[in-house]
Amino acid sequence: MTKTVLICISILLVILAAFYGPKVTRLYKLANLYNEDKIASNFINI
């Protein structure tokens, strides 16, 4: 019983990661765009 619940939860997490993964990475890059240590390289590479 516990094994099946863990398998179902892990499958659900994999599906959610595949669906929301690209959006989360874009938000992370946007949030870190203006970091002081990387701001010059961020705008040079745009």
C-alpha atoms as an extended CHARMM CRD file, in Angstrom:
* protein
*
        46  EXT
         1         1  MET       CA              0.0000000000        0.0000000000        0.0000000000  PROA      1               0.0000000000
         2         2  THR       CA              2.6880000000        2.4790000000        0.9700000000  PROA      2               0.0000000000
         3         3  LYS       CA              4.7710000000        1.5260000000       -2.0390000000  PROA      3               0.0000000000
         4         4  THR       CA              1.9540000000        2.2760000000       -4.4630000000  PROA      4               0.0000000000
         5         5  VAL       CA              1.3010000000        5.6490000000       -2.8480000000  PROA      5               0.0000000000
         6         6  LEU       CA              4.9850000000        6.5640000000       -3.1400000000  PROA      6               0.0000000000
         7         7  ILE       CA              5.0500000000        5.4610000000       -6.7750000000  PROA      7               0.0000000000
         8         8  CYS       CA              1.9330000000        7.5150000000       -7.5640000000  PROA      8               0.0000000000
         9         9  ILE       CA              3.3670000000       10.5910000000       -5.8480000000  PROA      9               0.0000000000
        10        10  SER       CA              6.6810000000       10.2470000000       -7.6690000000  PROA      10              0.0000000000
        11        11  ILE       CA              4.9270000000        9.8650000000      -11.0400000000  PROA      11              0.0000000000
        12        12  LEU       CA              2.8380000000       12.9430000000      -10.2730000000  PROA      12              0.0000000000
        13        13  LEU       CA              5.9680000000       14.9130000000       -9.3730000000  PROA      13              0.0000000000
        14        14  VAL       CA              7.6710000000       13.8970000000      -12.6210000000  PROA      14              0.0000000000
        15        15  ILE       CA              4.6390000000       14.9780000000      -14.6490000000  PROA      15              0.0000000000
        16        16  LEU       CA              4.4310000000       18.3090000000      -12.8200000000  PROA      16              0.0000000000
        17        17  ALA       CA              8.1600000000       18.9000000000      -13.2780000000  PROA      17              0.0000000000
        18        18  ALA       CA              7.8600000000       18.2390000000      -17.0090000000  PROA      18              0.0000000000
        19        19  PHE       CA              4.8980000000       20.6150000000      -17.2760000000  PROA      19              0.0000000000
        20        20  TYR       CA              6.1330000000       23.4830000000      -15.0760000000  PROA      20              0.0000000000
        21        21  GLY       CA              9.8970000000       23.0610000000      -15.5660000000  PROA      21              0.0000000000
        22        22  PRO       CA             10.3900000000       25.5170000000      -18.4480000000  PROA      22              0.0000000000
        23        23  LYS       CA              8.2580000000       28.1700000000      -16.7450000000  PROA      23              0.0000000000
        24        24  VAL       CA             10.1720000000       27.8360000000      -13.4940000000  PROA      24              0.0000000000
        25        25  THR       CA             13.5390000000       28.1530000000      -15.2300000000  PROA      25              0.0000000000
        26        26  ARG       CA             12.3790000000       31.2900000000      -17.0670000000  PROA      26              0.0000000000
        27        27  LEU       CA             11.1810000000       32.8340000000      -13.8120000000  PROA      27              0.0000000000
        28        28  TYR       CA             14.4650000000       31.9550000000      -12.1070000000  PROA      28              0.0000000000
        29        29  LYS       CA             16.4780000000       33.5700000000      -14.8960000000  PROA      29              0.0000000000
        30        30  LEU       CA             14.2820000000       36.6700000000      -14.7670000000  PROA      30              0.0000000000
        31        31  ALA       CA             14.6180000000       36.9450000000      -10.9990000000  PROA      31              0.0000000000
        32        32  ASN       CA             18.4120000000       36.7280000000      -11.2560000000  PROA      32              0.0000000000
        33        33  LEU       CA             18.7990000000       39.0380000000      -14.2550000000  PROA      33              0.0000000000
        34        34  TYR       CA             19.8340000000       42.0630000000      -12.1990000000  PROA      34              0.0000000000
        35        35  ASN       CA             22.2890000000       40.3810000000       -9.7950000000  PROA      35              0.0000000000
        36        36  GLU       CA             25.2010000000       42.7230000000       -9.1840000000  PROA      36              0.0000000000
        37        37  ASP       CA             27.8600000000       40.1510000000       -9.9380000000  PROA      37              0.0000000000
        38        38  LYS       CA             26.3160000000       39.0550000000      -13.2550000000  PROA      38              0.0000000000
        39        39  ILE       CA             24.5270000000       42.1300000000      -14.6070000000  PROA      39              0.0000000000
        40        40  ALA       CA             27.2060000000       43.0490000000      -17.1600000000  PROA      40              0.0000000000
        41        41  SER       CA             27.4340000000       39.5750000000      -18.6590000000  PROA      41              0.0000000000
        42        42  ASN       CA             23.6410000000       39.2380000000      -18.6980000000  PROA      42              0.0000000000
        43        43  PHE       CA             23.1920000000       42.3350000000      -20.8480000000  PROA      43              0.0000000000
        44        44  ILE       CA             26.2110000000       41.6320000000      -23.0420000000  PROA      44              0.0000000000
        45        45  ASN       CA             24.7520000000       38.2100000000      -23.9100000000  PROA      45              0.0000000000
        46        46  ILE       CA             21.2560000000       39.4800000000      -24.7750000000  PROA      46              0.0000000000
